[in-house]
Short mmCIF file of C-alpha atoms and ligand atoms in Angstrom, two decimals:
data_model
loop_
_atom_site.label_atom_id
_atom_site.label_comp_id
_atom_site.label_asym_id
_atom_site.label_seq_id
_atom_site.Cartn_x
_atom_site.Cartn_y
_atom_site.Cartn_z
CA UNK A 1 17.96 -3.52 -2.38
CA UNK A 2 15.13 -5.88 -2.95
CA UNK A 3 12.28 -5.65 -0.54
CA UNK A 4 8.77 -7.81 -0.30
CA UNK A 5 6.74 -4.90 0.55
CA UNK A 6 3.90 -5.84 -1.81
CA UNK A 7 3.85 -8.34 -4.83
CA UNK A 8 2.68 -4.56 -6.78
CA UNK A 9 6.91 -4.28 -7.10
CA UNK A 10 7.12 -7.96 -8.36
CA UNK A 11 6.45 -9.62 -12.40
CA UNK A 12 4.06 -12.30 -12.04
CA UNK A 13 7.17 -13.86 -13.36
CA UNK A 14 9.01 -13.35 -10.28
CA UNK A 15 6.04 -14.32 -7.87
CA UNK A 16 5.28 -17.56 -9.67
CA UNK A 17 8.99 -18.68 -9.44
CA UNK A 18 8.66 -18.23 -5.56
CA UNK A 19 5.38 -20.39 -5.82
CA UNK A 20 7.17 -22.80 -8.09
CA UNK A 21 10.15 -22.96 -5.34
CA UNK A 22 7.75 -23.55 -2.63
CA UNK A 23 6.29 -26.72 -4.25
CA UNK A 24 10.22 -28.21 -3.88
CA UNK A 25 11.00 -26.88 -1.02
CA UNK A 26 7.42 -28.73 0.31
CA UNK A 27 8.71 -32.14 -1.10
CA UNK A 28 12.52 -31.44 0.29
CA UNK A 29 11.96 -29.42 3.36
CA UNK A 30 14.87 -29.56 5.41
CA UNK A 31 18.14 -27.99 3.71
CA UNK A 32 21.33 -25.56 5.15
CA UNK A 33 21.32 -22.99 2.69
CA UNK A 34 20.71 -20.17 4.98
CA UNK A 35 23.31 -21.68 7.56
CA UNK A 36 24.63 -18.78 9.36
CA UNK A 37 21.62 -16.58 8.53
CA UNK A 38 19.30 -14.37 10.55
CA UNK A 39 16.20 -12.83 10.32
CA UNK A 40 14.40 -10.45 13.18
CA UNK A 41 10.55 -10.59 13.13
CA UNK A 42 9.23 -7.32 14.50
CA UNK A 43 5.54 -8.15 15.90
CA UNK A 44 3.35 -5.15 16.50
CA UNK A 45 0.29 -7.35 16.50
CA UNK A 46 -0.76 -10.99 17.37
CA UNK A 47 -0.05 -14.02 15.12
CA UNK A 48 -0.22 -17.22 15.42
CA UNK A 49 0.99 -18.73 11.99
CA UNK A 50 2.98 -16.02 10.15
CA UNK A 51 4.88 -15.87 13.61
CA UNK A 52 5.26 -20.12 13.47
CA UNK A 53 5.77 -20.47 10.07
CA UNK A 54 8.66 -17.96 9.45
CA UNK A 55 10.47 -18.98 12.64
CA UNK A 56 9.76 -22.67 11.44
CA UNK A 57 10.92 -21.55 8.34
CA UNK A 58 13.57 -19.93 9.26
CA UNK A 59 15.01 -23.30 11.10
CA UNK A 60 14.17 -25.37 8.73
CA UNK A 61 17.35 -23.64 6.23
CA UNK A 62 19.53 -23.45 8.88
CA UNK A 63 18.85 -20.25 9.43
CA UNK A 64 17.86 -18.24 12.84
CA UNK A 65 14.76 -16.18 13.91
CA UNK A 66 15.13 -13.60 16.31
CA UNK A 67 11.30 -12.48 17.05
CA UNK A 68 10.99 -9.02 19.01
CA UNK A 69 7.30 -7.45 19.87
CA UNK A 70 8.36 -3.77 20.36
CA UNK A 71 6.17 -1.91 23.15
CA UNK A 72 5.88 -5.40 25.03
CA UNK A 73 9.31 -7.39 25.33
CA UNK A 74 11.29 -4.95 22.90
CA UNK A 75 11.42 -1.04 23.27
CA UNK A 76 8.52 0.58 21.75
CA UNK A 77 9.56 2.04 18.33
CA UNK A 78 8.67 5.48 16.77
CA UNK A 79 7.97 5.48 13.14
CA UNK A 80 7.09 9.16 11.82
CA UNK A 81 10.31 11.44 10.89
CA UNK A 82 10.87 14.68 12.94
CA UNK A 83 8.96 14.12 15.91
CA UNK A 84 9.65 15.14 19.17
CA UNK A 85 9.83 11.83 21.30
CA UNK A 86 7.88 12.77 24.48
CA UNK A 87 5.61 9.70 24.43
CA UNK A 88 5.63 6.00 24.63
CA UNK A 89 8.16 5.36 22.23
CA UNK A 90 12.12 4.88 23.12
CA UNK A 91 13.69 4.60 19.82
CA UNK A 92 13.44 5.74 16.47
CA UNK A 93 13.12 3.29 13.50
CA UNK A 94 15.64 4.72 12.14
CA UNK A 95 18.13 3.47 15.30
CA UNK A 96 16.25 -0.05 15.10
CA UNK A 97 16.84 -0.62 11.06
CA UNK A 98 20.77 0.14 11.60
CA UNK A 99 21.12 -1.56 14.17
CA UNK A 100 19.15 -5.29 13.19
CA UNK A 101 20.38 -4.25 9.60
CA UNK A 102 24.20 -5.42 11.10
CA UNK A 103 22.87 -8.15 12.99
CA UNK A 104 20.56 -9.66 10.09
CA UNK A 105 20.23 -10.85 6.73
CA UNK A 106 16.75 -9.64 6.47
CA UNK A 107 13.65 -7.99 8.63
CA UNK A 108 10.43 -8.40 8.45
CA UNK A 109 7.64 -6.43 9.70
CA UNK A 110 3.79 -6.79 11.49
CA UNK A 111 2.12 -3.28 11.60
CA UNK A 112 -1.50 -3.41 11.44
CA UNK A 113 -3.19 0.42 10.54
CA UNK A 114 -3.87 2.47 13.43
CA UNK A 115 -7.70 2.97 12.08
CA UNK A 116 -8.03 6.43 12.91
CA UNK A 117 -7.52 7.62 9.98
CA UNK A 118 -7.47 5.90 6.96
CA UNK A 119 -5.78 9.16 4.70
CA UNK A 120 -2.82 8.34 6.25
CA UNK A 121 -3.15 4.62 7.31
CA UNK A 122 -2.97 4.24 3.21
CA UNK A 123 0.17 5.37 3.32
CA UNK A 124 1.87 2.48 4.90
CA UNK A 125 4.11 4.44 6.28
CA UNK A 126 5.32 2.19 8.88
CA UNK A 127 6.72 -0.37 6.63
CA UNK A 128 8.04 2.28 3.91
CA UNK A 129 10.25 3.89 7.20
CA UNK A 130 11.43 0.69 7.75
CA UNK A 131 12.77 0.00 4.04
CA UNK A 132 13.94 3.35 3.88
CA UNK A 133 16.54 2.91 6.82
CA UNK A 134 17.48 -0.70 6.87
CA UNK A 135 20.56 -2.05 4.42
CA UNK A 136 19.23 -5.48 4.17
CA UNK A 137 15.50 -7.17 2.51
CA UNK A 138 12.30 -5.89 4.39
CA UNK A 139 9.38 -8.47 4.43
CA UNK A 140 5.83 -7.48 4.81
CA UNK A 141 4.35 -9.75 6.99
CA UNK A 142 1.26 -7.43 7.19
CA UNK A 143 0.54 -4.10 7.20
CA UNK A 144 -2.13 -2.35 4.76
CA UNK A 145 -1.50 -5.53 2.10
CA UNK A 146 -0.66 -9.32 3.24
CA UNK A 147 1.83 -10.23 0.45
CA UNK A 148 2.89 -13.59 1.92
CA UNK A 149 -0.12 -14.26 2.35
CA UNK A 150 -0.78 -13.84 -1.10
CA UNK A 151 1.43 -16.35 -2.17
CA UNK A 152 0.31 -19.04 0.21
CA UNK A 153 -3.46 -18.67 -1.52
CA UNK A 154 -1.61 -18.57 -5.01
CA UNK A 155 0.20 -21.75 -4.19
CA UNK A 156 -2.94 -23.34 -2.95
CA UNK A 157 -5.34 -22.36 -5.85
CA UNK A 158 -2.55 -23.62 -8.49
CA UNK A 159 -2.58 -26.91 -6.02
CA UNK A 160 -6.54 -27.14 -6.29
CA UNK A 161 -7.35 -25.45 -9.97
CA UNK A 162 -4.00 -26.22 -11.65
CA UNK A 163 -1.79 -23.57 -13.46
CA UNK A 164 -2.92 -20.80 -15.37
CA UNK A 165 -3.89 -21.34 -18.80
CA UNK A 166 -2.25 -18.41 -20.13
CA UNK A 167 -2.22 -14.54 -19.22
CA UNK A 168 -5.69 -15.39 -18.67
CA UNK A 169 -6.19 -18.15 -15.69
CA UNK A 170 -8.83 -19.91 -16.65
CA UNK A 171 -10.94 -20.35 -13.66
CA UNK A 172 -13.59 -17.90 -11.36
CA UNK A 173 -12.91 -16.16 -8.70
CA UNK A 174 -15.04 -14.42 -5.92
CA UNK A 175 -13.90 -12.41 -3.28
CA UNK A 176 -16.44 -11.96 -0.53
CA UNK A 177 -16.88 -10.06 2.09
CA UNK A 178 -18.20 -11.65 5.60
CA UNK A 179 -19.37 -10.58 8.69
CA UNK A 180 -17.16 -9.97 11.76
CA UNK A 181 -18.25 -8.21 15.02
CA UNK A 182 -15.55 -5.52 14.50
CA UNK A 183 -14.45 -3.54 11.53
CA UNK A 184 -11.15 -5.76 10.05
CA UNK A 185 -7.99 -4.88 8.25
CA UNK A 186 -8.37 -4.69 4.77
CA UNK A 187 -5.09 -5.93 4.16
CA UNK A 188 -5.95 -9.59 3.02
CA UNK A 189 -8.70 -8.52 0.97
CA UNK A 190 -6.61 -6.12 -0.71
CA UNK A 191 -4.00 -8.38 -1.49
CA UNK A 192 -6.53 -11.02 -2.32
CA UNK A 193 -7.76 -8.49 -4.83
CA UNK A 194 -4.45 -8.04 -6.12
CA UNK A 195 -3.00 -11.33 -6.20
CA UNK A 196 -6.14 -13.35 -8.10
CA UNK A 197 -6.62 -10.23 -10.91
CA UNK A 198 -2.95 -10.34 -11.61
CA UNK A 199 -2.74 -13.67 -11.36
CA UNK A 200 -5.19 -13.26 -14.90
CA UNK A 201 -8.19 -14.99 -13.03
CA UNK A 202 -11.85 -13.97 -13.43
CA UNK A 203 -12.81 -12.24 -10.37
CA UNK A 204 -15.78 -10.75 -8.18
CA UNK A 205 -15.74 -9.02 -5.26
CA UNK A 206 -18.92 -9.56 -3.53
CA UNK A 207 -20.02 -7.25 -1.28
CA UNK A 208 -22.56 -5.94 1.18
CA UNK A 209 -22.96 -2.51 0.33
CA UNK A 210 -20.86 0.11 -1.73
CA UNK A 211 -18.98 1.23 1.30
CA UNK A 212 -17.44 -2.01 1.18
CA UNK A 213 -15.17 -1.12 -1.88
CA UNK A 214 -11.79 -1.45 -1.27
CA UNK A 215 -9.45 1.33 -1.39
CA UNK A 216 -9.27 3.22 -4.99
CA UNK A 217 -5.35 2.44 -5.00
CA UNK A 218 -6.08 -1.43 -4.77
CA UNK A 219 -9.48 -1.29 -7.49
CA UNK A 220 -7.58 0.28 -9.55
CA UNK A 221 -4.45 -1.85 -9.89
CA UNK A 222 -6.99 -4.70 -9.74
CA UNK A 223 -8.62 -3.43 -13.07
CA UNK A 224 -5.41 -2.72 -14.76
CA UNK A 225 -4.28 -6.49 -14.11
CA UNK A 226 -7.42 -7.63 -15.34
CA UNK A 227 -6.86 -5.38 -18.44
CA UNK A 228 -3.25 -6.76 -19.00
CA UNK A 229 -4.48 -10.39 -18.22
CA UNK A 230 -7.84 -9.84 -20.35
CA UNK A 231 -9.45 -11.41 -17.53
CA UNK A 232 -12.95 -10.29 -16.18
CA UNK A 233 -13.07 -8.47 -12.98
CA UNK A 234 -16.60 -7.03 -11.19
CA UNK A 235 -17.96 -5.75 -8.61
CA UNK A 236 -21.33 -6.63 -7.18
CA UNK A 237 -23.81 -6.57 -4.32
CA UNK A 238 -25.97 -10.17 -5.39
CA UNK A 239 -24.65 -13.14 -3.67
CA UNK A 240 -26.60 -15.71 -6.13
CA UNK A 241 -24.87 -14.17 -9.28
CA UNK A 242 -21.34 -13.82 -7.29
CA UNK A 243 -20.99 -17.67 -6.47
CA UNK A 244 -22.60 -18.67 -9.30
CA UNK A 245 -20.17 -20.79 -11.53
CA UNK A 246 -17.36 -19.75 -9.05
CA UNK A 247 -14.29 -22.03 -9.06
CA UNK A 248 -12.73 -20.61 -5.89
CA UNK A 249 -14.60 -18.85 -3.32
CA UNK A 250 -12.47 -16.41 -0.51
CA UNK A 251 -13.59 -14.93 2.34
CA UNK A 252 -12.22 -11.85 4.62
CA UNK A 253 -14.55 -9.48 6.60
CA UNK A 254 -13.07 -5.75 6.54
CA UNK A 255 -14.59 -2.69 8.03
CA UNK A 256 -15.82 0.43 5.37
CA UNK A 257 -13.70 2.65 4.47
CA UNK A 258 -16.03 5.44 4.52
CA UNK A 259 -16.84 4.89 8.42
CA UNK A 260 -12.85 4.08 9.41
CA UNK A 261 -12.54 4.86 12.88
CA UNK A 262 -16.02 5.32 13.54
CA UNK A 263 -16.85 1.63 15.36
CA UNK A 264 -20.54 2.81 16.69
CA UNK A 265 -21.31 3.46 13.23
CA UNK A 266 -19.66 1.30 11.42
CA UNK A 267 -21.28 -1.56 13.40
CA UNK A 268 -24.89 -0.52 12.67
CA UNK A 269 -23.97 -0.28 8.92
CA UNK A 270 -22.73 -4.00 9.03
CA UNK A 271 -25.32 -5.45 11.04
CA UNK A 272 -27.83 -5.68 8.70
CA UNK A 273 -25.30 -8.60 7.07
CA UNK A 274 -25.06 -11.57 8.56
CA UNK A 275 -26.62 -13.19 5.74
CA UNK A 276 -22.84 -12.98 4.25
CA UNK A 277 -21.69 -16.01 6.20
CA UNK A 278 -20.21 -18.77 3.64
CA UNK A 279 -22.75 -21.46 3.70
CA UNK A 280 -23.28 -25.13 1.70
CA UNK A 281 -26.41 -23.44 0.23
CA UNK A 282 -24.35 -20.18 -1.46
CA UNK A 283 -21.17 -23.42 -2.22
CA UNK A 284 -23.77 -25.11 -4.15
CA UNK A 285 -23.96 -22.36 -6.40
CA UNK A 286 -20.41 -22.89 -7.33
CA UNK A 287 -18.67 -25.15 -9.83
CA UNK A 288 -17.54 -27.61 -6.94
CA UNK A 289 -15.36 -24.44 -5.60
CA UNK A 290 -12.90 -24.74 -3.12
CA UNK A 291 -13.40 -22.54 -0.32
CA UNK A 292 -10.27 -20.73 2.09
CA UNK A 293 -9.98 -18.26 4.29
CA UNK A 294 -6.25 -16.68 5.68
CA UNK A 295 -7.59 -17.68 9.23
CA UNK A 296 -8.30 -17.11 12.21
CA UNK A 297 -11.90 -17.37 11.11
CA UNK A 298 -14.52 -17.70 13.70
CA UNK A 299 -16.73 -20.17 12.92
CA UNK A 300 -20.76 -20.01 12.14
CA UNK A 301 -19.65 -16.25 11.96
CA UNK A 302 -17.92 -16.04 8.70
CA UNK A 303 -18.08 -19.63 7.74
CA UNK A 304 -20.23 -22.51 8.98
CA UNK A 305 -19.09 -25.38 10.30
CA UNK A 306 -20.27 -27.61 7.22
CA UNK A 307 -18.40 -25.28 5.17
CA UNK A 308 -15.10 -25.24 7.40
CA UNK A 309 -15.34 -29.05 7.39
CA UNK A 310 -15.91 -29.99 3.97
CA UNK A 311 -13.08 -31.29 1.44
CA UNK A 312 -13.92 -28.38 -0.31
CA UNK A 313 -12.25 -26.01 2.49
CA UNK A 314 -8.06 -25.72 1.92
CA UNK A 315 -7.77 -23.04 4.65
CA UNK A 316 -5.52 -25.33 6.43
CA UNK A 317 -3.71 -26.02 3.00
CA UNK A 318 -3.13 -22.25 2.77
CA UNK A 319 -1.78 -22.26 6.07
CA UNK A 320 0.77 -24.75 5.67
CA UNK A 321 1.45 -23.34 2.42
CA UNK A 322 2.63 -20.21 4.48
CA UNK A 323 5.64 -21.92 5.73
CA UNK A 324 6.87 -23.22 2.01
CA UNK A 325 6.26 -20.21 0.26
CA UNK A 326 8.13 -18.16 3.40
CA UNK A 327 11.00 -20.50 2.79
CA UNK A 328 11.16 -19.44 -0.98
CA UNK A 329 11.18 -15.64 -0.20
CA UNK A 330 14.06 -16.12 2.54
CA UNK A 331 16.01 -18.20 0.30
CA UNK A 332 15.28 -15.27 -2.65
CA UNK A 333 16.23 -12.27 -0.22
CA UNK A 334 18.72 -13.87 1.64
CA UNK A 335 20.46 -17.33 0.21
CA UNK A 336 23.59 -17.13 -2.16
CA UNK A 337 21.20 -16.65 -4.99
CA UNK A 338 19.69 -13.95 -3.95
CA UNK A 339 18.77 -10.93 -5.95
N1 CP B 1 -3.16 -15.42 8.30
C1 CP B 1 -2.32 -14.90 9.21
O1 CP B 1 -1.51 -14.00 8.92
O2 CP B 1 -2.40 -15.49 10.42
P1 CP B 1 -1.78 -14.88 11.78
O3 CP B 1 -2.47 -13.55 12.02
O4 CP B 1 -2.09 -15.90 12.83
O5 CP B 1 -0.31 -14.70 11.56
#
């Protein structure tokens, strides 16, 4: 069974034919090859666009979306093996998978980490319970990692910067971390990370303070790509040497590992920081980089406006680019070609 859990199981080969498929399916959008289809999108957090663009999606290949938010409008949904149900839950994943595994093609899944404890929030358990019981594709539509997500900024850097020159991309890339007023996921960072070192580019991760690093799992894998790739990849604390030459610049605010859980603290580590905001000053630095951001991003918190407005900003491109590289995976997981 092939699952999009995180583009660590997938060739570069693999992931670049999805980005290659979105670019058609962009210029021919509307098609029936997933007439008679379905896919259930389990929500345990907000969205706006992965919700939109994978129901969207979804229609848009004849296929149909059934979109559930256990705990609110669907039953609440236990996750850990062997536990005695006495709390909010009603039903055991296991239950759920069999059953939407014989009404759908495919299921995808929003489970943000708990932060209480990030030992086991590392894990992803959630998502791995949910491949482990379903008989059809499992998507990750966000969880520790943001793989579709992943391909949406792929699909718009190779729109902006062009294809890679080889193993090795070709172009900068910086990775920086911004202020929020709460500790963030890490997951789009991580698969930021991920995505640009094994896509071969040259990247820095900019960041505030060493309690910033991202999680050893993702560093590491970051390294060995940039090994394989023999692309550069750093790690630094000086915003003037970070942006400096950059060709792409990405911003995500996450909350320190070190202090997960631990808001009070946390905040007064982080509010020294501000200074982090993506401004025209630091996107002068660059070579003419183009700036994105997953969204939501508040604004003249994370980004100015000047920044958010320029020609240099593709966020929105990376959010339309959601729904076309969505389209790919469902037609990969679930249309007559599938794998
Ligand atoms: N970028 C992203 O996943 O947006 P939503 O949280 O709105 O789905």
């Amino acid at each position: 069974m092939t699952h999009f859990l995180t583009t660590q199981d997938w060739s570069r080969q693999a992931l670049q034919a999805l980005i290659d498929q979105a670019d058609q399916l962009r210029q021919n959008p509307i098609n029936d090859q997933l007439r008679g289809k379905s896919i259930a999108l389990l929500f345990l957090n907000p969205s706006l666009r992965t919700r939109s663009s994978f129901e969207i999606g979804a229609f848009q290949l004849g296929a149909h979306a059934v979109v559930l938010e256990p705990g609110k409008a669907a039953w609440g949904i236990e996750f850990e093996p062997g536990v005695v149900m006495d709390g909010d839950a009603e039903e055991h994943i296991t239950e759920v998978a069999g059953v939407l595994s014989r009404y759908c093609d495919a299921i995808a899944l929003r489970a943000f980490p708990l932060f209480k404890d990030w030992s086991v929030d590392r894990e992803d358990r959630v998502i791995k319970a949910l491949a482990k019981h379903a008989s059809v594709p499992v998507i990750n539509m966000e969880t520790i990692v943001h793989p579709c997500q992943e391909l949406a900024l792929m699909r718009t850097l190779q729109d902006h910067l062009g294809p890679a020159q080889g193993p090795r991309f070709g172009k900068k890339f910086v990775l920086t971390w911004t202020y929020h007023p709460r500790p963030l996921n890490t997951a789009v960072a991580n698969s930021a990370l991920l995505i640009a070192t094994k896509f071969g580019l040259d990247t820095t991760l900019l960041i505030p303070d060493e309690a910033y690093r991202l999680d050893p799992q993702f560093m590491a894998a970051a390294n060995t790509y940039a090994q394989e790739t023999g692309a550069d990849f750093d790690v630094t604390t000086d915003i003037e040497a970070a942006y400096d030459g950059a060709d792409f610049v990405y911003a995500k605010s996450w909350g320190a590992l070190p202090l997960y859980g631990q808001v009070a603290e946390e905040a007064k580590l982080r509010a020294p920081f501000q200074h982090f905001i993506v401004d025209e000053d630091k996107m002068r630095l660059t070579n003419q980089a183009r700036f994105s951001h997953c969204l939501p991003l508040r604004r003249n918190i994370k980004a100015t406006d000047a920044v958010m407005d320029a020609d240099y900003c593709v966020a929105i491109d990376e959010a339309e680019n959601r729904l076309h590289v969505q389209k790919a995976l469902m037609l990969a997981l679930m249309g007559p070609d599938r794998a």
